Short mmCIF file of C-alpha atoms in Angstrom, two decimals:
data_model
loop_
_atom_site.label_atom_id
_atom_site.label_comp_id
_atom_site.label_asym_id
_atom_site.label_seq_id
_atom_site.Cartn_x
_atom_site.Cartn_y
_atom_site.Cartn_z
CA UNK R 1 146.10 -86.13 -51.39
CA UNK R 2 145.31 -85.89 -55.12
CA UNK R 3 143.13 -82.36 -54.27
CA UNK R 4 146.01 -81.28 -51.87
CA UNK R 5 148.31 -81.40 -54.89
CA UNK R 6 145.51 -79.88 -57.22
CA UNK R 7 145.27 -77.11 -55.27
CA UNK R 8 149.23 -76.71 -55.19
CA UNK R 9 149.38 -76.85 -58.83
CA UNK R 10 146.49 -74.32 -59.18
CA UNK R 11 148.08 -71.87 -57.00
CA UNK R 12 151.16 -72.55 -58.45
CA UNK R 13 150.88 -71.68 -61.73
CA UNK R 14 148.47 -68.30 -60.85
CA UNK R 15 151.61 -67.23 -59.10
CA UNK R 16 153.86 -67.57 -62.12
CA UNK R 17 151.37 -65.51 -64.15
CA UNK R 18 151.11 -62.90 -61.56
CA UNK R 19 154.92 -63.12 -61.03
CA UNK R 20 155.32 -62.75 -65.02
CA UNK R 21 153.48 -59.65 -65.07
CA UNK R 22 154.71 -57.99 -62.28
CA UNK R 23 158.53 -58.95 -63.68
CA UNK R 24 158.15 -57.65 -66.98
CA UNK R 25 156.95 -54.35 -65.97
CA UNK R 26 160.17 -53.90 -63.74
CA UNK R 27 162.58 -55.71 -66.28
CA UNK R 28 161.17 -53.74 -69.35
CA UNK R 29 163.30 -50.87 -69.33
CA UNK R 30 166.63 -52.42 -69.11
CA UNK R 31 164.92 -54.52 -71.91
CA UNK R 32 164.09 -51.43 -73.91
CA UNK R 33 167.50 -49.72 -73.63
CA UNK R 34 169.19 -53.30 -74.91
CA UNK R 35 167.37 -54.16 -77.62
CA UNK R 36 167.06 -50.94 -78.98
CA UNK R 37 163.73 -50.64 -79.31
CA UNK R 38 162.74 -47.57 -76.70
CA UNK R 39 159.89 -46.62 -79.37
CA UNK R 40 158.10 -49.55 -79.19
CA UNK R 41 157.99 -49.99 -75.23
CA UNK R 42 154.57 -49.40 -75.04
CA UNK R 43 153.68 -52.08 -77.34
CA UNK R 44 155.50 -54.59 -75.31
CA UNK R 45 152.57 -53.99 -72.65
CA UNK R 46 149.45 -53.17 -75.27
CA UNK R 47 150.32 -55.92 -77.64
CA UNK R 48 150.10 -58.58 -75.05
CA UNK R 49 147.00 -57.18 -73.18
CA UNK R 50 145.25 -57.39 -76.60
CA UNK R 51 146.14 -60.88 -76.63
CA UNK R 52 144.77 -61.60 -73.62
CA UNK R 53 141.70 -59.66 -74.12
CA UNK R 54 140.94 -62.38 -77.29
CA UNK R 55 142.28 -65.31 -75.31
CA UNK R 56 140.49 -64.71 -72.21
CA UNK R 57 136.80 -64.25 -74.27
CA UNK R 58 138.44 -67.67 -76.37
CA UNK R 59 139.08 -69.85 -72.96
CA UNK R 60 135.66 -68.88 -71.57
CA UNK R 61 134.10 -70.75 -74.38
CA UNK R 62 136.60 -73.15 -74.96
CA UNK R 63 136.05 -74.33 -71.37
CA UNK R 64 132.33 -74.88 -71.39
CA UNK R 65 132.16 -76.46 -74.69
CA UNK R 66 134.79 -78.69 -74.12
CA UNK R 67 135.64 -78.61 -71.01
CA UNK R 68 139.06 -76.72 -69.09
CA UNK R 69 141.52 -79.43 -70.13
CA UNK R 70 142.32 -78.42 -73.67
CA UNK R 71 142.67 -74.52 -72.73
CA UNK R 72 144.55 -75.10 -69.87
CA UNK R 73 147.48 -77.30 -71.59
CA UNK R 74 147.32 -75.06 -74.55
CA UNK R 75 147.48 -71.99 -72.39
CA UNK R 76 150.47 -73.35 -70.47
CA UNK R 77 152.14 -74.08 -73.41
CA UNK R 78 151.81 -70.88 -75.29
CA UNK R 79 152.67 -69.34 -71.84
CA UNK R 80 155.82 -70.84 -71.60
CA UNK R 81 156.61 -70.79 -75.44
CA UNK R 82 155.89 -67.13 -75.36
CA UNK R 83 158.14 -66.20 -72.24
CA UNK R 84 160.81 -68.48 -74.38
CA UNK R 85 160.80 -66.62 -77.25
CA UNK R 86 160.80 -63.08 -75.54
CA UNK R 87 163.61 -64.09 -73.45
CA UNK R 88 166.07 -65.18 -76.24
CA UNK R 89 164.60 -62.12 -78.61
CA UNK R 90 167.40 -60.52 -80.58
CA UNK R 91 165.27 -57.78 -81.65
CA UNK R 92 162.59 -56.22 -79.71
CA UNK R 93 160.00 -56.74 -82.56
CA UNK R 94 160.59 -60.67 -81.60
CA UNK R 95 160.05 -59.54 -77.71
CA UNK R 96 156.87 -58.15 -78.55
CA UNK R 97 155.87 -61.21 -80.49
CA UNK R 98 156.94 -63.53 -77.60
CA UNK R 99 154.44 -61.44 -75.22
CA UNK R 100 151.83 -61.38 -77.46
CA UNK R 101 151.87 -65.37 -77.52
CA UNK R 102 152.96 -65.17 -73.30
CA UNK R 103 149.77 -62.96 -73.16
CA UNK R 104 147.31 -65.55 -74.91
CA UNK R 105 148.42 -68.33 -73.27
CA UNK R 106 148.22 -66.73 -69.91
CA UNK R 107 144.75 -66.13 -70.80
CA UNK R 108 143.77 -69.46 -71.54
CA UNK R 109 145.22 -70.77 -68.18
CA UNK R 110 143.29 -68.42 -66.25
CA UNK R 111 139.99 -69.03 -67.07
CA UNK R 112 140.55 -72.93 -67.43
CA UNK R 113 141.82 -72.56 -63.42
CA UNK R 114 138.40 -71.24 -62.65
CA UNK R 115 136.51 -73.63 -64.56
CA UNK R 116 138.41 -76.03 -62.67
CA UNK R 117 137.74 -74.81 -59.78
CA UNK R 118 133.68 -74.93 -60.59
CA UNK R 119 133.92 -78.39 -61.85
CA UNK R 120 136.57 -80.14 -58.64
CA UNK R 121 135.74 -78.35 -55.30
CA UNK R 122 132.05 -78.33 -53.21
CA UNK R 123 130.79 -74.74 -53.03
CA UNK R 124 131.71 -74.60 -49.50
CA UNK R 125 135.41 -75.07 -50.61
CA UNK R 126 134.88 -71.61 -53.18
CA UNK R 127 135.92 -69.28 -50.70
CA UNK R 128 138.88 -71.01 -49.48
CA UNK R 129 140.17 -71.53 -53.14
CA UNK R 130 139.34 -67.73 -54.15
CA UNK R 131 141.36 -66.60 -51.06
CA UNK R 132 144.89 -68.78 -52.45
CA UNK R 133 143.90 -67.41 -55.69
CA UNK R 134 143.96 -63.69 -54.54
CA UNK R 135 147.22 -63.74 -52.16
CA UNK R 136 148.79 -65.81 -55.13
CA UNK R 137 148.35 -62.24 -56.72
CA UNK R 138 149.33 -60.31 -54.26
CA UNK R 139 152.50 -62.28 -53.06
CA UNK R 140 154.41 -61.55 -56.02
CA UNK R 141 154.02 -58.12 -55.73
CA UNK R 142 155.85 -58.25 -52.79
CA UNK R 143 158.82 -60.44 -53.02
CA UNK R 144 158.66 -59.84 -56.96
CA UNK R 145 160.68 -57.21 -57.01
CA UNK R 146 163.56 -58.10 -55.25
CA UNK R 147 163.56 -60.79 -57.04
CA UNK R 148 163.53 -59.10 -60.50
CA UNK R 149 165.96 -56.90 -59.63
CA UNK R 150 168.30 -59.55 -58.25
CA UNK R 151 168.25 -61.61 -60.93
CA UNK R 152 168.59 -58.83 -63.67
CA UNK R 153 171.58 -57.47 -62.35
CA UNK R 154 173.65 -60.43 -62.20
CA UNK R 155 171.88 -62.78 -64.44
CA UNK R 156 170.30 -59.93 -66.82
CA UNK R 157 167.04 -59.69 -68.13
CA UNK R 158 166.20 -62.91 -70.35
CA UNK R 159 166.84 -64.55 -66.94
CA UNK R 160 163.21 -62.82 -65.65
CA UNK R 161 161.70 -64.55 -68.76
CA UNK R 162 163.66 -68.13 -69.49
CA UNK R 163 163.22 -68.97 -65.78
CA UNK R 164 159.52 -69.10 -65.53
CA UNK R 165 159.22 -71.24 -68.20
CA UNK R 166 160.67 -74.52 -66.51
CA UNK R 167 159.27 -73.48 -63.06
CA UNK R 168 155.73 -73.65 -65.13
CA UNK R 169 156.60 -77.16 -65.86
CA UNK R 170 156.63 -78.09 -62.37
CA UNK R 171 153.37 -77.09 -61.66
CA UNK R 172 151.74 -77.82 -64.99
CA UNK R 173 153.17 -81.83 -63.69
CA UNK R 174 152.08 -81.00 -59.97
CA UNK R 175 148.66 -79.58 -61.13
CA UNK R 176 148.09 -83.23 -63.31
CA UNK R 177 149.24 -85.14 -60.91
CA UNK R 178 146.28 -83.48 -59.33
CA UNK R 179 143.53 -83.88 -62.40
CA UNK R 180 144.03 -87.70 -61.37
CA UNK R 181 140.43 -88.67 -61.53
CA UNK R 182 138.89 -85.75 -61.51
CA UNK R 183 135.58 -84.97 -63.45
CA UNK R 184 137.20 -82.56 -65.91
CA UNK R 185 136.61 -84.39 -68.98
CA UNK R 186 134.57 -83.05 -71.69
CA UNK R 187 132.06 -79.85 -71.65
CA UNK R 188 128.86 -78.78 -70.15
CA UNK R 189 127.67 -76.74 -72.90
CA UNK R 190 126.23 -77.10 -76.26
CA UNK R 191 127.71 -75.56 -79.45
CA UNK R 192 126.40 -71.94 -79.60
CA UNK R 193 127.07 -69.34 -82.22
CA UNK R 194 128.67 -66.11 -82.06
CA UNK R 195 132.08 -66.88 -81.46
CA UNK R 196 133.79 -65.32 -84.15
CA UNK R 197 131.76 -62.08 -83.98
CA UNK R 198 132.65 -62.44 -80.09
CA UNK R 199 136.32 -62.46 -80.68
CA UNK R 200 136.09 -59.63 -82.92
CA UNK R 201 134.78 -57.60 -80.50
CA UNK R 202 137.56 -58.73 -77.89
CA UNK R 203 139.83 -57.79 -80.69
CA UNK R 204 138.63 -54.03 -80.76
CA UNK R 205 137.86 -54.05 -76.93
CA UNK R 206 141.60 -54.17 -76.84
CA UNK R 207 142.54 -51.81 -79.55
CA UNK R 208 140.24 -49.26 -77.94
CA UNK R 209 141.86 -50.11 -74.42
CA UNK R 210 145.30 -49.42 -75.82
CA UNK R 211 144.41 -45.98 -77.72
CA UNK R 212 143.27 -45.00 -74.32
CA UNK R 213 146.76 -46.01 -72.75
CA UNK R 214 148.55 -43.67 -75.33
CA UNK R 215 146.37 -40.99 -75.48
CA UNK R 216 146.50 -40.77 -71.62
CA UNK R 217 149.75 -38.37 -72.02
CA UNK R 218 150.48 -35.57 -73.10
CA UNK R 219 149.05 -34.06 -76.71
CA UNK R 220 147.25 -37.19 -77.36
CA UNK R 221 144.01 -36.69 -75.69
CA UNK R 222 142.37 -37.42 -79.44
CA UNK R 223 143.74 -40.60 -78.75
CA UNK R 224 142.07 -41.32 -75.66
CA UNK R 225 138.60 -39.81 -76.80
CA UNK R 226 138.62 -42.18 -80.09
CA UNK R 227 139.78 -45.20 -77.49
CA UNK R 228 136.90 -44.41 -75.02
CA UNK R 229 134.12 -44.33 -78.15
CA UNK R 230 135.54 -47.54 -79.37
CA UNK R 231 135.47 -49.41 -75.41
CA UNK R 232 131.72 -47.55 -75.33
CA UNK R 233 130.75 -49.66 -78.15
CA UNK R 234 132.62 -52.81 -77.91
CA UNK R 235 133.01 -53.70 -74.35
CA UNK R 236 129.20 -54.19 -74.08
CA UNK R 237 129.51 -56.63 -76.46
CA UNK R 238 131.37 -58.56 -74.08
CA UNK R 239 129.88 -58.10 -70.46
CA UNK R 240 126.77 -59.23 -68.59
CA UNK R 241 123.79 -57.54 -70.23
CA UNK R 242 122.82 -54.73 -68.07
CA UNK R 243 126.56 -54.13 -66.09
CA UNK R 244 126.28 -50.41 -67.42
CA UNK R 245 123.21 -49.91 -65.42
CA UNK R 246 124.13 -52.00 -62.76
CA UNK R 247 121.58 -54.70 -63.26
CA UNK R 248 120.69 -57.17 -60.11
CA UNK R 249 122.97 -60.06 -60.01
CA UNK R 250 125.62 -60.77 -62.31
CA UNK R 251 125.98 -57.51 -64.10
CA UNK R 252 126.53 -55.69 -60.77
CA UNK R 253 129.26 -58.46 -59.84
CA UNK R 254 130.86 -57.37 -63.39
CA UNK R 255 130.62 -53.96 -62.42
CA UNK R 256 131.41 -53.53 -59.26
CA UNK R 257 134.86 -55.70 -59.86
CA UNK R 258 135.58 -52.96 -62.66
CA UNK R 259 135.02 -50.18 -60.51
CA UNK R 260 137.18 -52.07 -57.36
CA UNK R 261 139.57 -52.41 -59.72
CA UNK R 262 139.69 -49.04 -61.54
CA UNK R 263 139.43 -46.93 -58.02
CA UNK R 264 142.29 -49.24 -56.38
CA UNK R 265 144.78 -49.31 -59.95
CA UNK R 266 144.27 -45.68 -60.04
CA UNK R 267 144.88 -44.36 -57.36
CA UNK R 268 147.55 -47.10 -56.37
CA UNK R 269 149.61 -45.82 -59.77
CA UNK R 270 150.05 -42.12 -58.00
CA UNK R 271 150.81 -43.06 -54.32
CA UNK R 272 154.46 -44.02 -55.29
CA UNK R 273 154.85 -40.54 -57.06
CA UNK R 274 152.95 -38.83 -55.48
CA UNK R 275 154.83 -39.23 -51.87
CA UNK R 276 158.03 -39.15 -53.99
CA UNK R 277 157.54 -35.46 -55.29
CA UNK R 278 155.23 -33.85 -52.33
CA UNK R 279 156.74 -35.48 -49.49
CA UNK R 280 159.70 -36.42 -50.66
CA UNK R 281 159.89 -39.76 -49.56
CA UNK R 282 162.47 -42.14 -50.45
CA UNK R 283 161.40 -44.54 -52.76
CA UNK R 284 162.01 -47.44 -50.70
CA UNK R 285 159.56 -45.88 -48.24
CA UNK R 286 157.21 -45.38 -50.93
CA UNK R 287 157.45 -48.33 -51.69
CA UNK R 288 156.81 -49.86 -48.40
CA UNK R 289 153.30 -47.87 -48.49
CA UNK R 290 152.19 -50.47 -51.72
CA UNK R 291 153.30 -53.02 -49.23
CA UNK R 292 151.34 -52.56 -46.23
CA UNK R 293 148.29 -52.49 -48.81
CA UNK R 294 149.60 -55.90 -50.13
CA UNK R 295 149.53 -57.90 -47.16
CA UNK R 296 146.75 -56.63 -45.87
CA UNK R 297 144.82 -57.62 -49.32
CA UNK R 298 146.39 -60.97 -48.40
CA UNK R 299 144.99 -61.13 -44.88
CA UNK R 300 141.75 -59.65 -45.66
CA UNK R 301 141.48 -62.32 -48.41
CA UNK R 302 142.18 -64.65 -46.12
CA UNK R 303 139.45 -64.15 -43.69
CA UNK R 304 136.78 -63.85 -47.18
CA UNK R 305 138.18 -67.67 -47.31
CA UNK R 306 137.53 -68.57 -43.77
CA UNK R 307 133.67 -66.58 -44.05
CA UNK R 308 134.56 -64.59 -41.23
CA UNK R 309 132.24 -61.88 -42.16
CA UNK R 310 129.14 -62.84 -44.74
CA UNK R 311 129.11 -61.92 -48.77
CA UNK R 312 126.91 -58.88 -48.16
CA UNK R 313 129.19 -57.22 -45.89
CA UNK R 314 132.19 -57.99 -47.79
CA UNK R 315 130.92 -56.28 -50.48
CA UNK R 316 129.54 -53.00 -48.55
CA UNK R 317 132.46 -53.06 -46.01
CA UNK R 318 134.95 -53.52 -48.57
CA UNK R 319 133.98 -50.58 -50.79
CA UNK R 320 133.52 -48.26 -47.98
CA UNK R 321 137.05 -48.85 -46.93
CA UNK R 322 138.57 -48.61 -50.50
CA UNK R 323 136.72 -45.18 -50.25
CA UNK R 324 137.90 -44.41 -46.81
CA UNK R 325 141.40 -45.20 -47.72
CA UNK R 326 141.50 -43.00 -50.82
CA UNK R 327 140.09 -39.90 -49.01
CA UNK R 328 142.98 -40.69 -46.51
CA UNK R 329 145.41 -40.71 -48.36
CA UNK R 330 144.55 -37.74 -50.76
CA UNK R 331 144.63 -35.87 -47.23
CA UNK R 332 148.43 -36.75 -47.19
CA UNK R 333 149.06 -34.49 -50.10
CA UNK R 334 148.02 -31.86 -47.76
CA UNK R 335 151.51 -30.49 -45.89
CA UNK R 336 149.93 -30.35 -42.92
CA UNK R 337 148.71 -33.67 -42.67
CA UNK R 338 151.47 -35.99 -40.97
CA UNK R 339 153.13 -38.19 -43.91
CA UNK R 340 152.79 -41.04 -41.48
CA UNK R 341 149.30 -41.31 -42.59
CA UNK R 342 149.70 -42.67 -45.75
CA UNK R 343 150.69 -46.00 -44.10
CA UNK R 344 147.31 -47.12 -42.58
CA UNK R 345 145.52 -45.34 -45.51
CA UNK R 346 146.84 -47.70 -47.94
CA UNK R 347 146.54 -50.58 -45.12
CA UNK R 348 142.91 -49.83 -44.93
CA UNK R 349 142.63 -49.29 -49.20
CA UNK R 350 144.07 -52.96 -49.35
CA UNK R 351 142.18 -54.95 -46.89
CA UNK R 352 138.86 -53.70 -49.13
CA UNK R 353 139.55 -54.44 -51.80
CA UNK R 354 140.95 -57.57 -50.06
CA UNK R 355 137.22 -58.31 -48.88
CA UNK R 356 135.56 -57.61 -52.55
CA UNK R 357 137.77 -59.63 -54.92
CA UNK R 358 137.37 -63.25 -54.01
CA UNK R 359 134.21 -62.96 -52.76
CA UNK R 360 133.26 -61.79 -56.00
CA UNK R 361 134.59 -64.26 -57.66
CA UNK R 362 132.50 -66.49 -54.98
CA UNK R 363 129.56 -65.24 -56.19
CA UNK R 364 130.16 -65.36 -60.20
CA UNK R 365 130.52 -69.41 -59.33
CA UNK R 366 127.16 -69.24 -57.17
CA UNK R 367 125.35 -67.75 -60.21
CA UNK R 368 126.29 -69.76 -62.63
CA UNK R 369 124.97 -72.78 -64.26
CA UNK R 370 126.36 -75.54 -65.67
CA UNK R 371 128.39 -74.59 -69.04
CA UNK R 372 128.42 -71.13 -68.14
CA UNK R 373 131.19 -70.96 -65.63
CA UNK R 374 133.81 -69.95 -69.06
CA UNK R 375 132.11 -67.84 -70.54
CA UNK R 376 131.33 -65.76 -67.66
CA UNK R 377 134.42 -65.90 -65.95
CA UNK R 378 135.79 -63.83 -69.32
CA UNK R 379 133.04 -61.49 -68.95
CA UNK R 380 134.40 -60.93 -65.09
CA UNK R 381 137.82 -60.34 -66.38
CA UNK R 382 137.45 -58.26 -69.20
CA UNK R 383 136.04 -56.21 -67.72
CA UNK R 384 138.08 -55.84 -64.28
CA UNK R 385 140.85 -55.23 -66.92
CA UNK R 386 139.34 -52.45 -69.10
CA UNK R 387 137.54 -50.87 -66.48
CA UNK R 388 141.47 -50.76 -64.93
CA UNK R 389 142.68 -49.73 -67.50
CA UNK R 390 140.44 -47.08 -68.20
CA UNK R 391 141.01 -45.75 -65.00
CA UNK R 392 144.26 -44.95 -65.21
CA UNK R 393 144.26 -43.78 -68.46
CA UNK R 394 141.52 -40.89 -67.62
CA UNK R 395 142.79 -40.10 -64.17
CA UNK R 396 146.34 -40.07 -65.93
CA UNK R 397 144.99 -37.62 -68.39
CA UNK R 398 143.28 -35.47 -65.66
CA UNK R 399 146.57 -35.52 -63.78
CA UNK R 400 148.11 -33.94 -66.58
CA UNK R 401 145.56 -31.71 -67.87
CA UNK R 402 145.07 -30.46 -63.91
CA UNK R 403 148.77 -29.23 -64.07
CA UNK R 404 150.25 -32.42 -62.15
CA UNK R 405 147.40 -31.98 -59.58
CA UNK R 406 147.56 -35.40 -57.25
CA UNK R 407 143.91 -34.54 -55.29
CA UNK R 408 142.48 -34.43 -59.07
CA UNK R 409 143.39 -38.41 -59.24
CA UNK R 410 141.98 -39.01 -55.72
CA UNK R 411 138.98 -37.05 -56.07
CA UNK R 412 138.19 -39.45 -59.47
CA UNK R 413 139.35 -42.56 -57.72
CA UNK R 414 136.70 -41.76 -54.74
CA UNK R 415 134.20 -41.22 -57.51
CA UNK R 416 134.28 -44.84 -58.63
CA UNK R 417 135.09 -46.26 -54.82
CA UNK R 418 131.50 -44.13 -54.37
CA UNK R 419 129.42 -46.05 -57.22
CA UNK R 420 130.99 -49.08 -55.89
CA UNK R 421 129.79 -48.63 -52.69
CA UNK R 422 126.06 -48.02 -53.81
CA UNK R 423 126.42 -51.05 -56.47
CA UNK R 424 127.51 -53.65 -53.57
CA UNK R 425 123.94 -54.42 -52.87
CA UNK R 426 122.76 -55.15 -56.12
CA UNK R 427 125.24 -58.30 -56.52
CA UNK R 428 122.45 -59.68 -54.88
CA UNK R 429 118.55 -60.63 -55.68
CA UNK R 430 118.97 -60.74 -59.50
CA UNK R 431 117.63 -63.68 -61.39
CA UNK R 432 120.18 -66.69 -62.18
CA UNK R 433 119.25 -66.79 -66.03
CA UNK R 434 120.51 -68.49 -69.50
CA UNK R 435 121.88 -66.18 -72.57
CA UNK R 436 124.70 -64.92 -74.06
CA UNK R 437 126.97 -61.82 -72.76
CA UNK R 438 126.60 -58.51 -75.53
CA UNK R 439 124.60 -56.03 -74.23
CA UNK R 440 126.16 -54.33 -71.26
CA UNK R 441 123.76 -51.75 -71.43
CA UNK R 442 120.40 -52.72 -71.71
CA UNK R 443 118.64 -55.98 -72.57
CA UNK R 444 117.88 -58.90 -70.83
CA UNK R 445 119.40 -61.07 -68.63
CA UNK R 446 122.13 -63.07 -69.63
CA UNK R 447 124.42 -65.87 -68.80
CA UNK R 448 125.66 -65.76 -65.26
CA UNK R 449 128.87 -66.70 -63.27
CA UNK R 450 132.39 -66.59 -63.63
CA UNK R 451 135.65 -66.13 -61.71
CA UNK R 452 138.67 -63.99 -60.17
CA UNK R 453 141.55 -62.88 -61.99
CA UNK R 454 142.83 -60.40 -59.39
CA UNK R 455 144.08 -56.95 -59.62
CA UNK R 456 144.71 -57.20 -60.31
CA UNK R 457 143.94 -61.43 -62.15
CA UNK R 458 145.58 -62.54 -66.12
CA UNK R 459 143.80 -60.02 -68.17
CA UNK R 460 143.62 -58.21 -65.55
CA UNK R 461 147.03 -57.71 -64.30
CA UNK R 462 148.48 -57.50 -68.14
CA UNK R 463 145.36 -54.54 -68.92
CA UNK R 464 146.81 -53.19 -65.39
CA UNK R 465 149.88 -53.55 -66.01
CA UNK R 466 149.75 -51.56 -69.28
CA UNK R 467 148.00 -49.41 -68.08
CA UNK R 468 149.97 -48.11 -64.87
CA UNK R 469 152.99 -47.92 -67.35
CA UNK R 470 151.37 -45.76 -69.49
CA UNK R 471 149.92 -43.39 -66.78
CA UNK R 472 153.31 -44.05 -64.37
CA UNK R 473 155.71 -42.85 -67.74
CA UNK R 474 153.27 -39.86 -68.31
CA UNK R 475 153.53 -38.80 -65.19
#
């Protein structure tokens, strides 16, 4: 009984941070026009991904020195204090301050669920847990914006923020009912040094992530170019050492997520827009395209958590079909090619990358040791959310550069579903070793393991997030 309601409160509050940053990418520009504040929109999205970036790289530490219980109630606090304080904001300088504490505490909850998860459930049970995890994602981006929009027209916006808050309650008292007994008491990890210099990196990581996000439109393409020079020397410092070269084991887990991630966000950005202006679909239709990609990233999630197929062709099948899918449905923008199409493209997009995320996140947890599970679960969603957001931002700036060119977007996308496809088997063989994240280069091996934050996860979906906005409002 006392796992049954774990697991409840687990999923429970991933949905609400999914749900949160879903909701304030629909709400924000009734917010914007409100409060006045139309020139800072895009800081309403950058400023809390930055806070996430720091939180997320804090958590992962905080966890394995001292184990997930500390991060998590922090986390859930500053997660509901933050979605407080934006939703009674009389200015939007006090909205962006609210996200930027929302962001950080979201964070922290994120990683402390996976460290949970490593420290409560048998193995066997990793799959199962991965697959709530990823259709608590994906479920809100379904029924999230009806909901949104409901409640903003006849509550109004601060409704989208103030209610989260006491529904996080409930399952911050479901999830301890939960913790009852459970071996999540103190860390697995001795102090180690760095941290400071660690969080310094985050810091620019995220500051390089968000020049790229405003210098994705047009006349700002300095912008971008300083923001990719900064990620090319900071992120590093945060991943797996060898995830730019695609190292055996943990590194290609890190990098293969990213390029999931980046190749789905991408190209999932210009479907909407793109069947809007060359086929001149209604956006409800459009609309119903990201859907049939949503549940079938639920159901193929689903089957990861039953094992119907093994890790290995997860991976490989998986990437093939994001690939697939993306050549599909950059046919559509053909005229001749019936629109009808883009439906089972996207269906076929979304059950791979429905197959890759949560058995990724399977196999962070199978490489790591004790202590490590933190640290490395940051490292996994760092980078899913840079690499995302760098995605967007570059294809964005193609897009724009190309002359409002949709195959130009597709054609990148496939690039990266293409390098994921040949990365897939190199999750596999490499050595489970002991270090530090901070080369992602070159270098040895480092620490191992981590977990899921879906397209998607925290990080994740705020980098995302920002990121689509930026590229979506370009566009």
């Amino acid at each position: 009984m006392s796992r049954r309601a774990l697991t409840a409160g687990l999923v429970a509050l991933m949905s609400l941070v999914a749900f949160e940053y879903m909701a304030v990418a629909i709400a924000m520009p009734v917010v914007a026009e409100e409060l006045g504040g139309l020139e800072l929109y895009g800081l309403a999205f950058s400023g809390a991904m930055a806070a996430s970036v720091v939180g997320t790289v804090l958590g992962g530490r905080w966890a394995d020195l001292r184990g997930p219980m500390a991060p998590l109630w922090t986390g859930v606090a500053g997660f509901g204090a933050g979605l407080a304080v934006a939703g009674l904001a009389p200015s939007m300088e006090v909205l962006i301050a609210g996200r930027f504490v929302q962001g950080f505490g979201g964070a922290l909850v994120s990683v402390a669920l996976y460290v949970l998860v490593a420290r409560v459930y048998p193995e066997e049970l990793h799959p199962r847990i991965f697959s709530l995890f990823a259709t608590a994602w994906v479920v809100p981006s379904m029924v999230g914006p009806v909901i949104v929009g409901v409640l903003t027209d006849t509550l109004g916006w601060r409704s989208v923020f103030l209610l989260v808050p006491f529904l996080t309650v409930v399952a911050g008292l479901l999830l301890l009912r939960g913790l009852a007994g459970q071996p999540v008491r103190g860390g697995q990890r001795g102090p180690a040094p760095g941290l400071p210099a660690k969080i310094t990196w985050a810091a620019v990581t995220a500051v390089g992530a968000a020049l790229m996000q405003y210098g994705s439109t047009d006349g700002r393409l300095p912008l971008l170019i300083i923001g990719l020079v900064v990620l090319a020397v900071a992120l590093p410092r945060l991943l797996p050492a060898g995830t730019l070269r695609a190292a055996r084991g943990l590194p290609s887990v890190v990098g293969l997520r990213g390029l999931a991630a980046g190749a789905f966000f991408a190209a999932e950005v210009m479907v909407p827009l793109m069947l809007r202006e060359e086929r001149e679909l209604s956006t409800t239709a459009a609309g119903l395209v990201l859907t049939g990609g949503a549940l079938s990233w639920s159901f193929a999630s689903w089957l990861q958590g039953r094992e119907v197929f093994g890790q290995r062709t997860n991976l490989r099948l998986g990437s093939a079909m994001i690939a697939l899918g993306i050549v599909v449905m950059g046919a559509v923008t053909i005229p001749s090619v019936p629109l009808a199409v883009a439906y089972p493209a996207w269906i076929v997009t979304g059950f791979g990358i429905g197959l890759i995320y949560p058995t990724l996140s399977v196999l962070t947890l199978e490489l790591s040791a004790p202590g490590e599970q933190g640290e490395n679960s940051s490292a996994l969603q760092v980078g899913e959310s840079v690499f995302s957001v760098v995605s967007v931002a570059v294809t964005g700036a193609l897009f724009l550069s190309a002359g409002r060119e949709y195959w130009v977007v597709f054609a990148a996308t496939l690039v990266m579903a293409v390098a994921g496809l040949a990365v897939a088997p190199r999750a596999f063989g490499g050595p489970k070793a002991t270090g530090t994240p901070g080369d992602g280069g070159d270098g040895e091996a480092s620490q191992t393991g981590g977990a899921r934050q879906a397209s998607a996860d925290q990080v994740g979906q705020a980098g995302a997030a920002a990121g689509q906005s930026s590229a979506a409002g370009s566009a």
